[in-house]
JSON list of C-alpha atoms in Angstrom, two decimals:
[
{"chain": "A", "resi": 793, "resn": "MET", "atom": "CA", "xyz": [-161.71, -141.75, -41.36]},
{"chain": "A", "resi": 794, "resn": "LEU", "atom": "CA", "xyz": [-160.07, -141.22, -37.94]},
{"chain": "A", "resi": 795, "resn": "HIS", "atom": "CA", "xyz": [-160.05, -144.95, -37.31]},
{"chain": "A", "resi": 796, "resn": "LYS", "atom": "CA", "xyz": [-157.50, -145.35, -40.13]},
{"chain": "A", "resi": 797, "resn": "PHE", "atom": "CA", "xyz": [-155.02, -143.27, -38.14]},
{"chain": "A", "resi": 798, "resn": "GLU", "atom": "CA", "xyz": [-155.83, -144.52, -34.64]},
{"chain": "A", "resi": 799, "resn": "GLY", "atom": "CA", "xyz": [-152.15, -145.12, -33.87]},
{"chain": "A", "resi": 800, "resn": "VAL", "atom": "CA", "xyz": [-151.27, -141.52, -34.67]},
{"chain": "A", "resi": 801, "resn": "PHE", "atom": "CA", "xyz": [-153.79, -140.24, -32.13]},
{"chain": "A", "resi": 802, "resn": "GLU", "atom": "CA", "xyz": [-152.84, -142.58, -29.28]},
{"chain": "A", "resi": 803, "resn": "SER", "atom": "CA", "xyz": [-151.72, -140.80, -26.16]},
{"chain": "A", "resi": 804, "resn": "ASP", "atom": "CA", "xyz": [-150.17, -141.58, -22.81]},
{"chain": "A", "resi": 805, "resn": "SER", "atom": "CA", "xyz": [-152.21, -143.59, -20.33]},
{"chain": "A", "resi": 806, "resn": "LEU", "atom": "CA", "xyz": [-151.98, -140.66, -17.89]},
{"chain": "A", "resi": 807, "resn": "GLN", "atom": "CA", "xyz": [-154.04, -138.47, -20.27]},
{"chain": "A", "resi": 808, "resn": "PHE", "atom": "CA", "xyz": [-157.69, -139.10, -19.46]},
{"chain": "A", "resi": 809, "resn": "GLY", "atom": "CA", "xyz": [-159.45, -136.36, -21.41]},
{"chain": "A", "resi": 810, "resn": "PHE", "atom": "CA", "xyz": [-161.07, -136.86, -24.80]},
{"chain": "A", "resi": 811, "resn": "LYS", "atom": "CA", "xyz": [-160.71, -140.63, -24.72]},
{"chain": "A", "resi": 812, "resn": "LYS", "atom": "CA", "xyz": [-163.40, -143.19, -25.33]},
{"chain": "A", "resi": 813, "resn": "ASN", "atom": "CA", "xyz": [-164.47, -145.06, -22.17]},
{"chain": "A", "resi": 814, "resn": "LEU", "atom": "CA", "xyz": [-162.46, -142.76, -19.89]},
{"chain": "A", "resi": 815, "resn": "SER", "atom": "CA", "xyz": [-163.80, -139.96, -17.76]},
{"chain": "A", "resi": 816, "resn": "CYS", "atom": "CA", "xyz": [-162.82, -137.61, -14.99]},
{"chain": "A", "resi": 817, "resn": "SER", "atom": "CA", "xyz": [-163.77, -140.33, -12.49]},
{"chain": "A", "resi": 818, "resn": "HIS", "atom": "CA", "xyz": [-161.03, -142.57, -13.94]},
{"chain": "A", "resi": 819, "resn": "ALA", "atom": "CA", "xyz": [-158.46, -139.82, -13.39]},
{"chain": "A", "resi": 820, "resn": "LEU", "atom": "CA", "xyz": [-159.74, -139.34, -9.84]},
{"chain": "A", "resi": 821, "resn": "PHE", "atom": "CA", "xyz": [-159.47, -143.09, -9.25]},
{"chain": "A", "resi": 822, "resn": "VAL", "atom": "CA", "xyz": [-155.79, -143.05, -10.24]},
{"chain": "A", "resi": 823, "resn": "LEU", "atom": "CA", "xyz": [-155.23, -140.05, -7.97]},
{"chain": "A", "resi": 824, "resn": "SER", "atom": "CA", "xyz": [-156.89, -141.80, -5.03]},
{"chain": "A", "resi": 825, "resn": "GLN", "atom": "CA", "xyz": [-154.91, -145.00, -5.66]},
{"chain": "A", "resi": 826, "resn": "VAL", "atom": "CA", "xyz": [-151.60, -143.11, -5.69]},
{"chain": "A", "resi": 827, "resn": "THR", "atom": "CA", "xyz": [-152.39, -141.13, -2.55]},
{"chain": "A", "resi": 828, "resn": "ASP", "atom": "CA", "xyz": [-153.67, -144.26, -0.76]},
{"chain": "A", "resi": 829, "resn": "TYR", "atom": "CA", "xyz": [-150.50, -146.14, -1.67]},
{"chain": "A", "resi": 830, "resn": "PHE", "atom": "CA", "xyz": [-148.22, -143.44, -0.30]},
{"chain": "A", "resi": 831, "resn": "VAL", "atom": "CA", "xyz": [-150.29, -142.87, 2.86]},
{"chain": "A", "resi": 832, "resn": "ASN", "atom": "CA", "xyz": [-150.52, -146.62, 3.53]},
{"chain": "A", "resi": 833, "resn": "HIS", "atom": "CA", "xyz": [-146.73, -146.81, 3.28]},
{"chain": "A", "resi": 834, "resn": "GLY", "atom": "CA", "xyz": [-146.28, -143.99, 5.80]},
{"chain": "A", "resi": 835, "resn": "ARG", "atom": "CA", "xyz": [-145.27, -141.41, 3.20]},
{"chain": "A", "resi": 836, "resn": "SER", "atom": "CA", "xyz": [-146.72, -138.14, 2.01]},
{"chain": "A", "resi": 837, "resn": "VAL", "atom": "CA", "xyz": [-147.70, -137.20, -1.49]},
{"chain": "A", "resi": 838, "resn": "TYR", "atom": "CA", "xyz": [-147.68, -133.58, -2.60]},
{"chain": "A", "resi": 839, "resn": "ILE", "atom": "CA", "xyz": [-149.89, -132.34, -5.41]},
{"chain": "A", "resi": 840, "resn": "ALA", "atom": "CA", "xyz": [-149.84, -129.23, -7.58]},
{"chain": "A", "resi": 841, "resn": "SER", "atom": "CA", "xyz": [-152.73, -128.40, -9.86]},
{"chain": "A", "resi": 842, "resn": "LEU", "atom": "CA", "xyz": [-152.18, -126.60, -13.15]},
{"chain": "A", "resi": 843, "resn": "ASP", "atom": "CA", "xyz": [-154.88, -125.29, -15.42]},
{"chain": "A", "resi": 844, "resn": "ALA", "atom": "CA", "xyz": [-153.45, -124.57, -18.84]},
{"chain": "A", "resi": 845, "resn": "CYS", "atom": "CA", "xyz": [-156.11, -121.89, -19.36]},
{"chain": "A", "resi": 846, "resn": "LYS", "atom": "CA", "xyz": [-157.20, -121.24, -22.89]},
{"chain": "A", "resi": 847, "resn": "ALA", "atom": "CA", "xyz": [-154.92, -124.10, -23.92]},
{"chain": "A", "resi": 848, "resn": "PHE", "atom": "CA", "xyz": [-156.93, -124.84, -27.07]},
{"chain": "A", "resi": 849, "resn": "ASP", "atom": "CA", "xyz": [-156.34, -121.25, -28.17]},
{"chain": "A", "resi": 850, "resn": "ARG", "atom": "CA", "xyz": [-152.59, -121.41, -27.57]},
{"chain": "A", "resi": 851, "resn": "VAL", "atom": "CA", "xyz": [-151.63, -124.46, -29.61]},
{"chain": "A", "resi": 852, "resn": "HIS", "atom": "CA", "xyz": [-148.71, -123.44, -31.81]},
{"chain": "A", "resi": 853, "resn": "HIS", "atom": "CA", "xyz": [-149.61, -124.62, -35.33]},
{"chain": "A", "resi": 854, "resn": "THR", "atom": "CA", "xyz": [-146.09, -125.38, -36.57]},
{"chain": "A", "resi": 855, "resn": "LYS", "atom": "CA", "xyz": [-145.26, -127.39, -33.43]},
{"chain": "A", "resi": 856, "resn": "LEU", "atom": "CA", "xyz": [-148.54, -129.28, -33.73]},
{"chain": "A", "resi": 857, "resn": "PHE", "atom": "CA", "xyz": [-148.01, -130.15, -37.39]},
{"chain": "A", "resi": 858, "resn": "ASN", "atom": "CA", "xyz": [-144.44, -131.27, -36.68]},
{"chain": "A", "resi": 859, "resn": "LYS", "atom": "CA", "xyz": [-145.71, -133.55, -33.91]},
{"chain": "A", "resi": 860, "resn": "LEU", "atom": "CA", "xyz": [-148.28, -135.05, -36.30]},
{"chain": "A", "resi": 861, "resn": "LEU", "atom": "CA", "xyz": [-145.57, -135.58, -38.92]},
{"chain": "A", "resi": 862, "resn": "GLU", "atom": "CA", "xyz": [-143.32, -137.28, -36.33]},
{"chain": "A", "resi": 863, "resn": "ARG", "atom": "CA", "xyz": [-146.20, -139.61, -35.44]},
{"chain": "A", "resi": 864, "resn": "GLY", "atom": "CA", "xyz": [-146.60, -140.67, -39.05]},
{"chain": "A", "resi": 865, "resn": "LEU", "atom": "CA", "xyz": [-149.70, -138.81, -40.19]},
{"chain": "A", "resi": 866, "resn": "PRO", "atom": "CA", "xyz": [-149.48, -138.62, -44.00]},
{"chain": "A", "resi": 867, "resn": "GLY", "atom": "CA", "xyz": [-148.20, -135.33, -45.39]},
{"chain": "A", "resi": 868, "resn": "ARG", "atom": "CA", "xyz": [-151.29, -134.81, -47.55]},
{"chain": "A", "resi": 869, "resn": "ILE", "atom": "CA", "xyz": [-153.51, -134.79, -44.45]},
{"chain": "A", "resi": 870, "resn": "ILE", "atom": "CA", "xyz": [-151.15, -132.44, -42.63]},
{"chain": "A", "resi": 871, "resn": "ARG", "atom": "CA", "xyz": [-151.27, -130.11, -45.65]},
{"chain": "A", "resi": 872, "resn": "VAL", "atom": "CA", "xyz": [-155.08, -130.09, -45.41]},
{"chain": "A", "resi": 873, "resn": "LEU", "atom": "CA", "xyz": [-154.84, -129.24, -41.70]},
{"chain": "A", "resi": 874, "resn": "ILE", "atom": "CA", "xyz": [-152.30, -126.50, -42.44]},
{"chain": "A", "resi": 875, "resn": "ASP", "atom": "CA", "xyz": [-154.60, -125.08, -45.09]},
{"chain": "A", "resi": 876, "resn": "TRP", "atom": "CA", "xyz": [-157.63, -125.37, -42.82]},
{"chain": "A", "resi": 877, "resn": "HIS", "atom": "CA", "xyz": [-155.94, -123.65, -39.87]},
{"chain": "A", "resi": 878, "resn": "GLY", "atom": "CA", "xyz": [-154.01, -121.14, -41.98]},
{"chain": "A", "resi": 879, "resn": "LYS", "atom": "CA", "xyz": [-157.13, -119.62, -43.50]},
{"chain": "A", "resi": 880, "resn": "LEU", "atom": "CA", "xyz": [-158.97, -118.92, -40.28]},
{"chain": "A", "resi": 881, "resn": "PHE", "atom": "CA", "xyz": [-159.99, -115.29, -39.91]},
{"chain": "A", "resi": 882, "resn": "CYS", "atom": "CA", "xyz": [-162.11, -113.72, -37.21]},
{"chain": "A", "resi": 883, "resn": "MET", "atom": "CA", "xyz": [-163.58, -110.42, -36.17]},
{"chain": "A", "resi": 884, "resn": "VAL", "atom": "CA", "xyz": [-164.83, -109.18, -32.85]},
{"chain": "A", "resi": 885, "resn": "LYS", "atom": "CA", "xyz": [-168.31, -107.77, -32.30]},
{"chain": "A", "resi": 886, "resn": "TRP", "atom": "CA", "xyz": [-168.64, -105.51, -29.28]},
{"chain": "A", "resi": 887, "resn": "ASN", "atom": "CA", "xyz": [-171.53, -103.15, -28.50]},
{"chain": "A", "resi": 888, "resn": "GLY", "atom": "CA", "xyz": [-172.82, -103.48, -32.05]},
{"chain": "A", "resi": 889, "resn": "SER", "atom": "CA", "xyz": [-169.46, -102.55, -33.61]},
{"chain": "A", "resi": 890, "resn": "PHE", "atom": "CA", "xyz": [-167.21, -104.88, -35.57]},
{"chain": "A", "resi": 891, "resn": "SER", "atom": "CA", "xyz": [-163.43, -104.98, -35.58]},
{"chain": "A", "resi": 892, "resn": "SER", "atom": "CA", "xyz": [-161.35, -105.52, -38.68]},
{"chain": "A", "resi": 893, "resn": "TRP", "atom": "CA", "xyz": [-160.77, -109.10, -39.80]},
{"chain": "A", "resi": 894, "resn": "PHE", "atom": "CA", "xyz": [-157.63, -110.70, -38.38]},
{"chain": "A", "resi": 895, "resn": "CYS", "atom": "CA", "xyz": [-155.84, -113.98, -39.00]},
{"chain": "A", "resi": 896, "resn": "VAL", "atom": "CA", "xyz": [-155.85, -116.54, -36.20]},
{"chain": "A", "resi": 897, "resn": "LYS", "atom": "CA", "xyz": [-152.28, -117.80, -35.95]},
{"chain": "A", "resi": 898, "resn": "SER", "atom": "CA", "xyz": [-152.56, -120.30, -33.10]},
{"chain": "A", "resi": 899, "resn": "GLY", "atom": "CA", "xyz": [-155.05, -122.64, -31.53]},
{"chain": "A", "resi": 900, "resn": "VAL", "atom": "CA", "xyz": [-157.33, -125.41, -32.63]},
{"chain": "A", "resi": 901, "resn": "ARG", "atom": "CA", "xyz": [-160.91, -124.74, -33.59]},
{"chain": "A", "resi": 902, "resn": "GLN", "atom": "CA", "xyz": [-163.30, -124.73, -30.63]},
{"chain": "A", "resi": 903, "resn": "GLY", "atom": "CA", "xyz": [-165.97, -127.36, -31.16]},
{"chain": "A", "resi": 904, "resn": "GLY", "atom": "CA", "xyz": [-164.15, -128.97, -34.07]},
{"chain": "A", "resi": 905, "resn": "ILE", "atom": "CA", "xyz": [-164.36, -132.76, -34.27]},
{"chain": "A", "resi": 906, "resn": "LEU", "atom": "CA", "xyz": [-160.59, -133.07, -34.70]},
{"chain": "A", "resi": 907, "resn": "SER", "atom": "CA", "xyz": [-159.66, -130.44, -32.12]},
{"chain": "A", "resi": 908, "resn": "PRO", "atom": "CA", "xyz": [-159.61, -132.72, -29.04]},
{"chain": "A", "resi": 909, "resn": "PHE", "atom": "CA", "xyz": [-157.42, -135.24, -30.89]},
{"chain": "A", "resi": 910, "resn": "LEU", "atom": "CA", "xyz": [-155.06, -132.51, -32.07]},
{"chain": "A", "resi": 911, "resn": "PHE", "atom": "CA", "xyz": [-154.86, -131.10, -28.56]},
{"chain": "A", "resi": 912, "resn": "ILE", "atom": "CA", "xyz": [-154.06, -134.52, -27.07]},
{"chain": "A", "resi": 913, "resn": "ILE", "atom": "CA", "xyz": [-151.16, -134.91, -29.51]},
{"chain": "A", "resi": 914, "resn": "TYR", "atom": "CA", "xyz": [-149.93, -131.46, -28.62]},
{"chain": "A", "resi": 915, "resn": "ILE", "atom": "CA", "xyz": [-150.06, -131.93, -24.82]},
{"chain": "A", "resi": 916, "resn": "ASP", "atom": "CA", "xyz": [-148.87, -135.55, -24.85]},
{"chain": "A", "resi": 917, "resn": "SER", "atom": "CA", "xyz": [-145.24, -134.44, -25.01]},
{"chain": "A", "resi": 918, "resn": "VAL", "atom": "CA", "xyz": [-145.62, -132.86, -21.55]},
{"chain": "A", "resi": 919, "resn": "ILE", "atom": "CA", "xyz": [-146.26, -136.31, -20.06]},
{"chain": "A", "resi": 920, "resn": "SER", "atom": "CA", "xyz": [-143.43, -137.86, -22.09]},
{"chain": "A", "resi": 921, "resn": "SER", "atom": "CA", "xyz": [-141.03, -135.16, -20.92]},
{"chain": "A", "resi": 922, "resn": "LEU", "atom": "CA", "xyz": [-142.05, -135.61, -17.29]},
{"chain": "A", "resi": 923, "resn": "ARG", "atom": "CA", "xyz": [-141.59, -139.38, -17.58]},
{"chain": "A", "resi": 924, "resn": "LEU", "atom": "CA", "xyz": [-138.08, -138.88, -18.96]},
{"chain": "A", "resi": 925, "resn": "SER", "atom": "CA", "xyz": [-137.21, -136.26, -16.34]},
{"chain": "A", "resi": 926, "resn": "ASP", "atom": "CA", "xyz": [-138.14, -138.75, -13.61]},
{"chain": "A", "resi": 927, "resn": "TYR", "atom": "CA", "xyz": [-139.75, -135.96, -11.55]},
{"chain": "A", "resi": 928, "resn": "GLY", "atom": "CA", "xyz": [-142.83, -137.04, -9.66]},
{"chain": "A", "resi": 929, "resn": "CYS", "atom": "CA", "xyz": [-144.23, -140.16, -8.05]},
{"chain": "A", "resi": 930, "resn": "HIS", "atom": "CA", "xyz": [-143.59, -143.77, -8.91]},
{"chain": "A", "resi": 931, "resn": "LEU", "atom": "CA", "xyz": [-145.47, -146.84, -7.80]},
{"chain": "A", "resi": 932, "resn": "ARG", "atom": "CA", "xyz": [-142.78, -149.47, -7.92]},
{"chain": "A", "resi": 933, "resn": "GLU", "atom": "CA", "xyz": [-141.44, -148.99, -11.48]},
{"chain": "A", "resi": 934, "resn": "GLU", "atom": "CA", "xyz": [-144.56, -147.25, -12.85]},
{"chain": "A", "resi": 935, "resn": "TYR", "atom": "CA", "xyz": [-144.44, -143.47, -13.33]},
{"chain": "A", "resi": 936, "resn": "VAL", "atom": "CA", "xyz": [-147.51, -141.70, -11.94]},
{"chain": "A", "resi": 937, "resn": "GLY", "atom": "CA", "xyz": [-146.09, -138.20, -11.55]},
{"chain": "A", "resi": 938, "resn": "CYS", "atom": "CA", "xyz": [-148.85, -136.45, -13.46]},
{"chain": "A", "resi": 939, "resn": "ILE", "atom": "CA", "xyz": [-152.48, -136.93, -14.34]},
{"chain": "A", "resi": 940, "resn": "ILE", "atom": "CA", "xyz": [-153.94, -134.94, -17.20]},
{"chain": "A", "resi": 941, "resn": "TYR", "atom": "CA", "xyz": [-157.60, -134.48, -18.00]},
{"chain": "A", "resi": 942, "resn": "ALA", "atom": "CA", "xyz": [-157.91, -132.26, -21.08]},
{"chain": "A", "resi": 943, "resn": "ASP", "atom": "CA", "xyz": [-156.03, -129.09, -20.07]},
{"chain": "A", "resi": 944, "resn": "ASP", "atom": "CA", "xyz": [-156.10, -129.72, -16.31]},
{"chain": "A", "resi": 945, "resn": "ILE", "atom": "CA", "xyz": [-152.86, -131.13, -14.96]},
{"chain": "A", "resi": 946, "resn": "LEU", "atom": "CA", "xyz": [-152.11, -132.66, -11.56]},
{"chain": "A", "resi": 947, "resn": "LEU", "atom": "CA", "xyz": [-148.46, -133.10, -10.65]},
{"chain": "A", "resi": 948, "resn": "LEU", "atom": "CA", "xyz": [-147.71, -135.61, -7.89]},
{"chain": "A", "resi": 949, "resn": "SER", "atom": "CA", "xyz": [-144.51, -135.99, -5.92]},
{"chain": "A", "resi": 950, "resn": "ALA", "atom": "CA", "xyz": [-143.24, -137.66, -2.77]},
{"chain": "A", "resi": 951, "resn": "SER", "atom": "CA", "xyz": [-141.40, -134.51, -1.65]},
{"chain": "A", "resi": 952, "resn": "VAL", "atom": "CA", "xyz": [-141.95, -130.77, -1.78]},
{"chain": "A", "resi": 953, "resn": "THR", "atom": "CA", "xyz": [-138.52, -130.23, -3.35]},
{"chain": "A", "resi": 954, "resn": "ASN", "atom": "CA", "xyz": [-139.23, -132.73, -6.11]},
{"chain": "A", "resi": 955, "resn": "LEU", "atom": "CA", "xyz": [-142.68, -131.21, -6.65]},
{"chain": "A", "resi": 956, "resn": "GLN", "atom": "CA", "xyz": [-141.11, -127.78, -7.10]},
{"chain": "A", "resi": 957, "resn": "LYS", "atom": "CA", "xyz": [-138.73, -129.22, -9.71]},
{"chain": "A", "resi": 958, "resn": "CYS", "atom": "CA", "xyz": [-141.61, -131.06, -11.37]},
{"chain": "A", "resi": 959, "resn": "LEU", "atom": "CA", "xyz": [-143.72, -127.91, -11.44]},
{"chain": "A", "resi": 960, "resn": "LYS", "atom": "CA", "xyz": [-140.95, -125.78, -12.90]},
{"chain": "A", "resi": 961, "resn": "TYR", "atom": "CA", "xyz": [-140.20, -128.45, -15.50]},
{"chain": "A", "resi": 962, "resn": "ALA", "atom": "CA", "xyz": [-143.87, -128.93, -16.48]},
{"chain": "A", "resi": 963, "resn": "VAL", "atom": "CA", "xyz": [-144.47, -125.20, -16.81]},
{"chain": "A", "resi": 964, "resn": "SER", "atom": "CA", "xyz": [-141.41, -124.89, -19.06]},
{"chain": "A", "resi": 965, "resn": "LYS", "atom": "CA", "xyz": [-142.86, -127.61, -21.31]},
{"chain": "A", "resi": 966, "resn": "LEU", "atom": "CA", "xyz": [-146.30, -125.95, -21.34]},
{"chain": "A", "resi": 967, "resn": "ILE", "atom": "CA", "xyz": [-145.04, -122.60, -22.56]},
{"chain": "A", "resi": 968, "resn": "ILE", "atom": "CA", "xyz": [-146.51, -122.35, -25.99]}
]
């Protein structure tokens, strides 16, 4: 059924995680091409690495569903996702004791078939925002200021000052 909504789940070309025929080696290739380009032109490239730890657990449901709606996913499917995520309850087992049940109010389901696609939609706006901000590296007219593989983010810039701005901006967009 996902193939019917392929367009909804498309993401930026700088997002390499959870995509068919792309792997970490493709992201590393882009990184090496960018650094080679700058070095060969007598310039430096500065890199900051961000790990959006536990990012799957921090996806804000309302923001996610709004992003899906903006991308054109039919309302009936979004209502199913809202229902599916809104009825998730967990308990903790520790040393043979169980906690009370509690409602999970954020995150996408670990191991769920849809979860990687939902996460890509959620994180894709970080790349879009960085593109619009113009922070980071460019190769001629092409923006290459960030490379994302799942929840690992590399920010690239031709100056330390610009990298600091890029980092501050990206972190502000990642706050969930």
